[in-house]
Short mmCIF file of C-alpha atoms and ligand atoms in Angstrom, two decimals:
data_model
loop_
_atom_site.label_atom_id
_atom_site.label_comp_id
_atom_site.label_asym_id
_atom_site.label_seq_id
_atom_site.Cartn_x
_atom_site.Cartn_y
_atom_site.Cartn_z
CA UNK A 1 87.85 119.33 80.45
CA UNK A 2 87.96 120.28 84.03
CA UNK A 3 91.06 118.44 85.92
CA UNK A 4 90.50 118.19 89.56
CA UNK A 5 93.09 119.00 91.96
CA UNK A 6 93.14 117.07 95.12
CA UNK A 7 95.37 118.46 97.72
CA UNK A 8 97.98 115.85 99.17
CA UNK A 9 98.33 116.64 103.02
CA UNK A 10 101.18 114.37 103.78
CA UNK A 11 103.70 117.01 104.73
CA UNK A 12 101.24 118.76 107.34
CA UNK A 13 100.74 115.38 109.26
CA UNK A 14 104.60 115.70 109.62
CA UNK A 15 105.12 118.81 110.74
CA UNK A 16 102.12 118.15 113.15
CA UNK A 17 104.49 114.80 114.13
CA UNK A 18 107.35 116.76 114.94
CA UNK A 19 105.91 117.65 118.21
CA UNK A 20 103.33 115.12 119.04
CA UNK A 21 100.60 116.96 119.87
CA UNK A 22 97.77 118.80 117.07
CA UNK A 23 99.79 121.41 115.48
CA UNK A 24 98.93 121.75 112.93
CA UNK A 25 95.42 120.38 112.93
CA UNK A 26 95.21 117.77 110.51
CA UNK A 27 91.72 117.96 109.89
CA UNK A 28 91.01 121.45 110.08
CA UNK A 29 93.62 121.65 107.14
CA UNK A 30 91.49 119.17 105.25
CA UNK A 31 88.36 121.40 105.60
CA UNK A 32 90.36 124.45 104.97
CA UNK A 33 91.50 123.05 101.73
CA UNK A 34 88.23 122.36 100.75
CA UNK A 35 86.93 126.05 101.38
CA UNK A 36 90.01 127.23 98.89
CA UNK A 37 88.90 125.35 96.40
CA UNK A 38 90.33 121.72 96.46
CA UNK A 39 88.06 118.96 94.67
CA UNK A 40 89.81 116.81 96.62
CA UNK A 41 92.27 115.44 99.99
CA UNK A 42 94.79 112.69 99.12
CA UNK A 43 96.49 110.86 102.26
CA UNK A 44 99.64 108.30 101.80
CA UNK A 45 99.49 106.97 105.10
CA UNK A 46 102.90 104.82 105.03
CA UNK A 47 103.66 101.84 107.03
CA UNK A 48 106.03 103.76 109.41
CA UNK A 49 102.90 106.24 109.56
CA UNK A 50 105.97 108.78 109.67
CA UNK A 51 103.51 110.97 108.42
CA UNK A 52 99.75 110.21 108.17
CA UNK A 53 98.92 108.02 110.62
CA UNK A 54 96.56 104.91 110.53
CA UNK A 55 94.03 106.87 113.13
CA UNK A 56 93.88 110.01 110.72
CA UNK A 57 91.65 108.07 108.37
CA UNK A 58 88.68 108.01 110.33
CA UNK A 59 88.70 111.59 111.35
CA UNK A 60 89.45 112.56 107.51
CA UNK A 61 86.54 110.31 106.32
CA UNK A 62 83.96 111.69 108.67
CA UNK A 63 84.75 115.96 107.32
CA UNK A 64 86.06 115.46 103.59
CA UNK A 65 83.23 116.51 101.24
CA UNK A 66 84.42 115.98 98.07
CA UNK A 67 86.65 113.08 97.63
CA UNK A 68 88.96 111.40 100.05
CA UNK A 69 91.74 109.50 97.98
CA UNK A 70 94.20 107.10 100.24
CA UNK A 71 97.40 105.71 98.68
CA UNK A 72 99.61 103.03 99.11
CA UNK A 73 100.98 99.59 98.79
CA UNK A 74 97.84 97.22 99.63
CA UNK A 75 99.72 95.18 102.50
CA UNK A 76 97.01 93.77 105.06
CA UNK A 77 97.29 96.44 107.25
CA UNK A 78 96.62 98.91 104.30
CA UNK A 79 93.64 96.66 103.00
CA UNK A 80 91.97 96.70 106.66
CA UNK A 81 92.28 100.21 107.06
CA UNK A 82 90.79 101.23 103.32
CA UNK A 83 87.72 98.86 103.41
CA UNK A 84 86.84 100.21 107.20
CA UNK A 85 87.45 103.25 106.00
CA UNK A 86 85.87 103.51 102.69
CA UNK A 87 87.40 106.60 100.98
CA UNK A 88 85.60 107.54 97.45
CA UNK A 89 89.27 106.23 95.98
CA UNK A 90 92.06 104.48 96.40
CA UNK A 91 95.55 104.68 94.29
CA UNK A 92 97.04 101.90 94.59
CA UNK A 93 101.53 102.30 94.67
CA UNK A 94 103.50 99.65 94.84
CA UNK A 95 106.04 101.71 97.91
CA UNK A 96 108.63 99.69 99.75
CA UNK A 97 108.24 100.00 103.43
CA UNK A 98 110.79 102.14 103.99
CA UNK A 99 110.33 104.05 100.54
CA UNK A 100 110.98 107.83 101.50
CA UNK A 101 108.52 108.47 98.28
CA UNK A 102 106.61 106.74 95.39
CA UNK A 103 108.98 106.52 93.06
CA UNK A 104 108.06 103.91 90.19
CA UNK A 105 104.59 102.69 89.48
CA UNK A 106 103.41 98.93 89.19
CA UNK A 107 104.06 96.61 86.51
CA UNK A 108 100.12 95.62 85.78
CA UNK A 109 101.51 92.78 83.47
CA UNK A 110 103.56 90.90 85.89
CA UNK A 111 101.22 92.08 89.23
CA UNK A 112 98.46 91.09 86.76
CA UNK A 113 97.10 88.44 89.15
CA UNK A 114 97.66 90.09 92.61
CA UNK A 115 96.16 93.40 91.39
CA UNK A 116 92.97 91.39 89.57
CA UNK A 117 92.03 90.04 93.19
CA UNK A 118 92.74 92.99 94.91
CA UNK A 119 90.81 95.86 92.77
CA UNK A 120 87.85 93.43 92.84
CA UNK A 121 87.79 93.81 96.53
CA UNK A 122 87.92 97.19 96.76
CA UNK A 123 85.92 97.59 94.08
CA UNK A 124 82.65 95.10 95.52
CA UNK A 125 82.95 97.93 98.51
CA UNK A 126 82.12 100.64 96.02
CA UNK A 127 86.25 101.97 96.43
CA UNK A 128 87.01 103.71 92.90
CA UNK A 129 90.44 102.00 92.19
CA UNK A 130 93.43 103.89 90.76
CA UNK A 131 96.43 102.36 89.94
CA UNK A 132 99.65 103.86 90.35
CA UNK A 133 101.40 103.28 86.64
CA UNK A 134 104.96 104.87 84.84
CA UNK A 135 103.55 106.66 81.69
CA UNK A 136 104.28 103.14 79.20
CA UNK A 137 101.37 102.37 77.31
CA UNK A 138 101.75 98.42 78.14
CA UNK A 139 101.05 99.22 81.69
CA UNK A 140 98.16 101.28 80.59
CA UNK A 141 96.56 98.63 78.58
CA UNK A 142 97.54 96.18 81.65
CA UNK A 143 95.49 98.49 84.13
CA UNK A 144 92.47 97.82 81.85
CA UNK A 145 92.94 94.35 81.97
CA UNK A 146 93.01 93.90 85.96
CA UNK A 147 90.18 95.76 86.08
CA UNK A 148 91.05 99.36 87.52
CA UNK A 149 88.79 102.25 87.00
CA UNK A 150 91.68 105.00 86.62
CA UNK A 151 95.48 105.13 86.09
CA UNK A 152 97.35 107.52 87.95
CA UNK A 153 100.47 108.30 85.30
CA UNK A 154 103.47 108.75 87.84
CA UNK A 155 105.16 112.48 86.57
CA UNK A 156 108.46 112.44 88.39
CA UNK A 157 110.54 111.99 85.99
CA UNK A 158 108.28 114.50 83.31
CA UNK A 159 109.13 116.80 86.44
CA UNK A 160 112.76 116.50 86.18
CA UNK A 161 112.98 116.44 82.69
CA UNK A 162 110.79 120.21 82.83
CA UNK A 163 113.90 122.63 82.74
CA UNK A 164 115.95 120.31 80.14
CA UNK A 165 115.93 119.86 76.04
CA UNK A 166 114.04 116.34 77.49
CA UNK A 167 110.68 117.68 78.27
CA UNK A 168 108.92 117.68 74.98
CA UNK A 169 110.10 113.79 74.63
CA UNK A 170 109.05 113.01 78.30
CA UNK A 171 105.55 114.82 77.91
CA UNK A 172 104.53 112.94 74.64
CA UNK A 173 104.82 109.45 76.71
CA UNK A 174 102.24 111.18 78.72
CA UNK A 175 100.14 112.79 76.10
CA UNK A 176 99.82 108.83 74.46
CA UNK A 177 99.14 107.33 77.73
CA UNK A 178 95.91 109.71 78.26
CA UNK A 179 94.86 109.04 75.02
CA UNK A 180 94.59 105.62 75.27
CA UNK A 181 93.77 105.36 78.63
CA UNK A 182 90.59 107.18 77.30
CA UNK A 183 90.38 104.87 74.60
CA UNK A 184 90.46 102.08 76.58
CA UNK A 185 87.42 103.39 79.57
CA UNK A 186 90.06 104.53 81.79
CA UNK A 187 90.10 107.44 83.79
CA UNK A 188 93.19 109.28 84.13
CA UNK A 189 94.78 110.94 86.94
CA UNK A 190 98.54 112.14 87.66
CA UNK A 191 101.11 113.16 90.03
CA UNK A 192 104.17 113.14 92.04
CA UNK A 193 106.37 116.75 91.46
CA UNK A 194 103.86 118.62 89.98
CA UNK A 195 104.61 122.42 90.94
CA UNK A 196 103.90 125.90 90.08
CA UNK A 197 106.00 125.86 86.44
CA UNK A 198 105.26 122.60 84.71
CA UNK A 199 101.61 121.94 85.94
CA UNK A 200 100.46 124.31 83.09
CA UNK A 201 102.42 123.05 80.10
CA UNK A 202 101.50 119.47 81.70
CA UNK A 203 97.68 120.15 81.86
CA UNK A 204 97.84 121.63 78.35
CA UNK A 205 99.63 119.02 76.82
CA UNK A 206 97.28 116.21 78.13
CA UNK A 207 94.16 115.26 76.04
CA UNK A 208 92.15 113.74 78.83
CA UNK A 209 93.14 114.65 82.59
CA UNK A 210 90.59 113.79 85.73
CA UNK A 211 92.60 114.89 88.83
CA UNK A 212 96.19 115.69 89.77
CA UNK A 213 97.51 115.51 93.61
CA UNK A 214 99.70 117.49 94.59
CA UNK A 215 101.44 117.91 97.56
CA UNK A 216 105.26 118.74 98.32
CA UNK A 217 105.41 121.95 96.26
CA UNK A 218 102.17 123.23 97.33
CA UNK A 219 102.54 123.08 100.67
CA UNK A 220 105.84 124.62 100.44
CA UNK A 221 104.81 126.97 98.41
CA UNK A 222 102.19 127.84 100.94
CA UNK A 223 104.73 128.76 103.62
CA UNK A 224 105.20 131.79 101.28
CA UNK A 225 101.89 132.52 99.98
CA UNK A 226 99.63 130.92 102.35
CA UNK A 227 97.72 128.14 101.58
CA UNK A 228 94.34 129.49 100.27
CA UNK A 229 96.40 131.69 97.78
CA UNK A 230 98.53 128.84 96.88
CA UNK A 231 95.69 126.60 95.93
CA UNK A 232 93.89 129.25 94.05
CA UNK A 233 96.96 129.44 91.62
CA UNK A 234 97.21 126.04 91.29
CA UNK A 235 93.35 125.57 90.56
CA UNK A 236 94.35 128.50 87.90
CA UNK A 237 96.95 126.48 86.29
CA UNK A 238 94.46 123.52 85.62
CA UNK A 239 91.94 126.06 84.02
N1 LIG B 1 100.95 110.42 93.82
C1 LIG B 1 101.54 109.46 94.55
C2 LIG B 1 101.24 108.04 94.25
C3 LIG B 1 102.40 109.78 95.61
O1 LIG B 1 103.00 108.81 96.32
C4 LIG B 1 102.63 111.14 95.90
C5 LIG B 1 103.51 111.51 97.07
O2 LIG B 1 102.94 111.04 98.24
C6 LIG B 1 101.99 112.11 95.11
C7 LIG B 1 101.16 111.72 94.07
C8 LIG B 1 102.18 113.57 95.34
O3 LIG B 1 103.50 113.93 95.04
P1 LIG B 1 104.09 115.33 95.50
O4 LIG B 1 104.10 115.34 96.99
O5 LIG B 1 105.46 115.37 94.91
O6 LIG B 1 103.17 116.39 94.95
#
């Protein structure tokens, strides 16, 4: 099956920040990822906007052509600016403020009535709803029961596990988790450390596999390779 890769642009909107004015340009980045070959631009705008900011989203909405995807904890301000906005999805994370990265996904069972409410309002706007989840297959079969369309399996710790004797182990939580996501209707996406050496043996080892976003890795690995080349290979690894 073809996996999509949607390019996370996070770390250009902060290098762009570190001066204040448009370098680099946001949305020319967007567009330019696009032409290399992404199916897809994620944003995590966060509530510090230390990276994307709020004002980005309308800009992004009006030039993405294949799928804008905005993350993040659904806090008022995050609700507002998603149904103004109306990207094709949105992957839900449950992030503390002052989280310097996603690092745990929700519990569906004990969110189960918050998320219900809030995937059905995204959802009446015609918002594709993703829900950030650790690979455990009661949070899968939670998802399904508040009503989101995808699960995005949170990889981090498949990612540190890669160069260890715990990456076969780690994996097979993830291999079960896309099988019954599929089972179950879902849609599955992934991400969070994905990089050049364990997106292969990832996409390989997972049955069913809609989209990945990636962002830290390949836009460091971009400094070296530029980033057309860079997303070529990693459109490679998902073949
Ligand atoms: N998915 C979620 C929910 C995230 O929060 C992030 C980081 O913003 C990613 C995917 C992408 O992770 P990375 O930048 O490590 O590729």
């Amino acid at each position: 099956m073809i996996t999509n890769l949607s390019v996370n642009i996070n770390k250009v909107a902060l290098i762009r920040n570190a001066r204040g004015e448009n370098l680099p340009n946001l949305v020319q980045v967007a567009k330019d990822c696009e032409a290399f070959g992404a199916a897809g631009i994620t944003v995590h705008p966060r509530p510090d906007q230390r990276h994307i900011r709020y004002d980005d989203i309308p800009k992004l909405k009006k030039i993405v052509t294949t799928e804008l995807n905005i993350e993040g904890n659904p806090i008022p301000n995050f609700m507002d600016l998603v149904l103004t906005n109306l990207p094709h999805q949105c992957t839900l994370v449950p992030d503390k403020p002052q989280a310097l990265t996603s690092t745990s996904g929700w519990d569906t069972i004990e969110n189960a009535a918050f998320l219900t409410e809030v995937i059905a309002e995204m959802q009446k706007a015609g918002i594709r709803v993703s829900l950030f989840v650790n690979p455990e297959t009661k949070f899968i079969e939670g998802a399904k029961k508040v009503g989101a369309d995808r699960i995005e399996l949170y990889t981090g710790i498949f990612a540190k596990s890669f160069h260890t004797s715990k990456r076969a182990e780690e994996m097979a939580k993830h291999t079960a988790c896309s099988q019954l996501a599929h089972e179950l209707g879902l849609e599955v996406n992934a991400g969070h450390d994905l990089d050049l050496q364990n997106l292969r043996y990832y996409k390989q080892n997972m049955p069913y596999l809609d989209e990945v976003s990636i962002g830290h890795a390949l836009i460091s690995n971009a400094l070296y390779d530029g980033l057309e080349s860079t997303i070529k290979q990693y459109i490679e690894l998902l073949k």
